[in-house]
XYZ file of C-alpha atoms in Angstrom:
240
model
C 0.000 0.000 0.000
C 2.838 2.405 0.796
C 4.469 1.748 -2.549
C 1.237 2.329 -4.377
C 0.608 5.589 -2.482
C 4.126 6.808 -3.206
C 3.768 6.111 -6.919
C 0.497 8.009 -7.064
C 2.084 10.961 -5.313
C 4.930 10.997 -7.835
C 2.446 10.860 -10.699
C 0.515 13.857 -9.436
C 3.801 15.688 -8.774
C 4.943 15.122 -12.354
C 1.605 16.286 -13.713
C 1.830 19.348 -11.529
C 5.076 20.425 -13.172
C 3.637 20.407 -16.738
C 3.268 23.861 -18.273
C -0.087 25.567 -18.128
C -0.437 25.417 -21.916
C -0.162 21.649 -21.871
C -2.769 21.390 -19.112
C -5.419 23.087 -21.279
C -7.412 20.346 -23.043
C -7.543 20.590 -26.813
C -11.202 20.984 -27.811
C -12.608 18.343 -30.119
C -13.627 19.921 -33.428
C -17.407 20.138 -33.816
C -18.442 18.417 -37.022
C -21.130 20.166 -39.075
C -24.367 18.313 -39.831
C -24.227 16.066 -42.881
C -26.503 13.878 -44.996
C -25.544 10.633 -46.675
C -26.808 7.402 -48.109
C -28.613 8.861 -51.127
C -28.909 6.687 -54.207
C -27.651 8.045 -57.548
C -31.173 8.311 -59.004
C -34.827 8.012 -57.945
C -37.829 7.156 -60.110
C -41.168 8.927 -60.477
C -43.793 6.905 -62.369
C -46.693 9.266 -61.639
C -47.208 12.091 -59.170
C -48.728 9.560 -56.778
C -46.090 6.883 -57.449
C -42.655 8.147 -56.504
C -39.754 6.375 -54.859
C -38.869 7.428 -51.325
C -35.612 9.203 -50.568
C -34.188 7.778 -47.347
C -32.857 10.589 -45.143
C -29.792 9.686 -43.070
C -28.121 12.517 -41.169
C -25.655 13.016 -38.364
C -24.088 15.722 -36.170
C -27.347 17.582 -35.555
C -28.159 19.034 -32.140
C -29.638 16.227 -30.019
C -33.462 16.300 -30.039
C -33.559 19.318 -32.391
C -36.638 19.702 -34.590
C -35.668 19.352 -38.261
C -37.210 20.925 -41.385
C -36.849 18.934 -44.626
C -36.582 20.725 -47.982
C -36.575 19.407 -51.540
C -35.239 21.980 -54.003
C -35.661 24.608 -51.246
C -39.371 23.774 -50.864
C -40.372 22.912 -47.297
C -41.957 19.466 -47.247
C -45.219 18.933 -45.403
C -44.707 15.667 -43.549
C -46.999 13.679 -41.245
C -46.790 14.493 -37.541
C -44.672 14.383 -35.521
C -42.140 16.760 -37.036
C -38.760 15.138 -37.824
C -36.427 15.286 -34.853
C -32.785 14.428 -34.300
C -32.060 11.544 -31.953
C -30.171 11.800 -28.680
C -26.882 11.223 -30.530
C -27.565 13.827 -33.222
C -28.514 11.353 -35.933
C -31.514 11.779 -38.196
C -33.438 9.110 -40.088
C -36.620 9.039 -42.126
C -37.858 9.276 -45.702
C -39.560 11.680 -48.084
C -41.025 11.102 -51.583
C -38.709 12.089 -54.428
C -39.775 15.203 -56.350
C -42.063 14.699 -59.344
C -40.808 15.283 -62.876
C -42.912 15.380 -66.059
C -40.241 13.987 -68.373
C -36.524 13.307 -68.662
C -34.320 13.570 -65.608
C -32.767 16.288 -63.461
C -30.738 16.910 -60.328
C -32.490 17.789 -57.076
C -31.304 18.893 -53.638
C -32.268 17.509 -50.253
C -31.744 19.828 -47.299
C -32.220 19.204 -43.583
C -32.172 22.302 -41.342
C -32.661 22.647 -37.606
C -35.896 24.557 -37.077
C -34.501 26.791 -34.326
C -30.898 27.054 -35.565
C -30.885 27.692 -39.294
C -27.091 27.626 -39.448
C -27.165 23.924 -38.575
C -28.034 22.622 -42.001
C -26.928 19.832 -44.343
C -27.401 19.447 -48.104
C -27.112 16.458 -50.437
C -27.883 16.044 -54.128
C -29.184 13.248 -56.306
C -31.194 12.779 -59.515
C -34.817 12.027 -60.301
C -36.150 10.558 -63.552
C -39.560 9.921 -65.047
C -40.215 6.237 -65.688
C -40.994 6.137 -69.396
C -40.590 4.349 -72.721
C -41.266 5.826 -76.146
C -41.249 4.524 -79.693
C -40.035 6.616 -82.620
C -41.740 6.988 -85.008
C -44.975 6.520 -83.070
C -46.763 4.935 -86.047
C -45.042 2.223 -88.069
C -45.608 -1.017 -89.916
C -45.008 -4.064 -87.736
C -41.965 -4.994 -89.843
C -40.437 -1.497 -89.735
C -37.344 -0.772 -87.692
C -38.159 1.694 -84.929
C -36.251 3.136 -82.004
C -37.260 2.380 -78.431
C -35.975 4.758 -75.743
C -36.569 4.416 -72.029
C -35.435 5.514 -68.582
C -36.080 4.683 -64.949
C -34.750 1.099 -64.883
C -32.254 1.846 -62.131
C -31.109 -1.673 -61.239
C -28.036 -1.572 -63.449
C -27.257 -5.244 -62.767
C -30.402 -6.560 -64.479
C -31.186 -6.526 -68.214
C -34.255 -4.833 -69.633
C -36.802 -7.105 -71.312
C -39.552 -6.550 -73.888
C -42.559 -8.840 -73.449
C -44.934 -9.022 -76.414
C -48.342 -9.719 -74.878
C -51.549 -10.574 -76.733
C -54.850 -11.378 -75.004
C -53.049 -11.465 -71.653
C -50.453 -14.019 -72.733
C -46.781 -13.438 -73.483
C -45.977 -14.452 -77.046
C -42.289 -13.549 -77.077
C -39.652 -11.994 -74.804
C -36.525 -10.172 -75.949
C -33.575 -8.948 -73.871
C -32.326 -5.438 -74.572
C -29.185 -5.675 -72.430
C -28.246 -3.710 -69.333
C -29.417 -0.144 -68.730
C -26.821 2.623 -68.557
C -26.237 5.798 -66.550
C -27.409 6.649 -63.047
C -31.068 6.695 -64.099
C -31.195 3.431 -66.049
C -31.409 4.497 -69.702
C -31.662 2.441 -72.865
C -31.966 3.166 -76.574
C -32.259 0.423 -79.192
C -33.319 0.216 -82.817
C -35.055 -2.928 -84.034
C -38.148 -4.210 -85.786
C -41.318 -3.214 -84.002
C -42.397 -6.878 -84.056
C -39.393 -9.190 -84.585
C -41.623 -12.149 -85.453
C -41.123 -14.644 -88.271
C -44.815 -14.304 -89.110
C -46.981 -11.203 -89.032
C -48.527 -10.602 -85.587
C -52.229 -11.202 -85.077
C -54.561 -8.320 -85.764
C -55.740 -6.674 -82.559
C -54.426 -4.896 -79.487
C -50.926 -5.837 -78.311
C -49.024 -4.724 -75.233
C -45.249 -4.451 -75.253
C -44.225 -4.453 -71.591
C -40.769 -3.223 -70.635
C -39.421 -4.414 -67.293
C -36.442 -6.165 -65.714
C -37.890 -9.643 -65.289
C -36.973 -12.460 -67.707
C -40.487 -13.920 -67.439
C -43.619 -11.895 -68.096
C -45.224 -10.593 -64.915
C -48.145 -8.155 -65.278
C -47.290 -6.762 -61.827
C -43.535 -6.368 -62.356
C -41.978 -3.262 -60.838
C -40.834 -1.135 -62.495
C -42.761 -1.728 -65.708
C -43.888 0.369 -68.659
C -46.578 -0.982 -71.007
C -46.856 0.281 -74.589
C -50.145 -0.371 -76.386
C -49.883 -1.190 -80.093
C -52.931 -1.668 -82.321
C -52.191 -3.998 -85.228
C -54.456 -3.587 -88.242
C -54.667 -5.319 -91.576
C -52.625 -3.613 -94.225
C -54.896 -2.078 -96.854
C -54.869 -3.890 -100.156
C -53.349 -1.904 -102.954
C -55.400 -2.139 -106.102
C -53.338 -2.457 -109.272
C -53.498 0.527 -111.539
C -55.395 -0.042 -114.749
C -53.736 0.884 -117.974
C -55.614 3.564 -119.860
C -57.722 2.273 -122.714
C -56.364 2.881 -126.146
């Protein structure tokens, strides 16, 4: 016990001889609030069908009320108002902004309601889920261009399912989508069949499932009406 007491006394004595500057603790830098975990691109099928942006934040004031903005527009969210946790983290979700066509960048901002300086911003992209055929009207054997976007699983191919009377008649792979927002652009026959397709209403469904599923997500159906080609009457030679 005496030895232990003596050692403790020496330790305190040594600490007591350290300069005053060394005794002052170095403050830990305060990290500003930040947001992370956003995906590269979010999809909007309709105004009512939009993917959710998961909000993951840190370094906010514990228990602070948080305002969420998309493109500087305050979002009206269900009660209770978003609030930082005891450790300054923030978690939740908000629907991605709606877009009529194409794709664009958007900003997500989280700001403490009572301390506006405590704010964090992150950016991502939003795209409209869509497929279009160009030209819109064509013979079934014509080569047309199909363009689409919103197929954001870049590890899965895009498929075209030719559906007639609720049954899949043929499926074609278009390869993997490209870019953050899952784009594709291909040129091929509108109906790559050996025989002419049946007359009637067809659906060409674009999705990322190898087998036709009418409830696949995401999916874009194109309706094509196949009609009989008009018969061309031979021209009569003028009478002589």
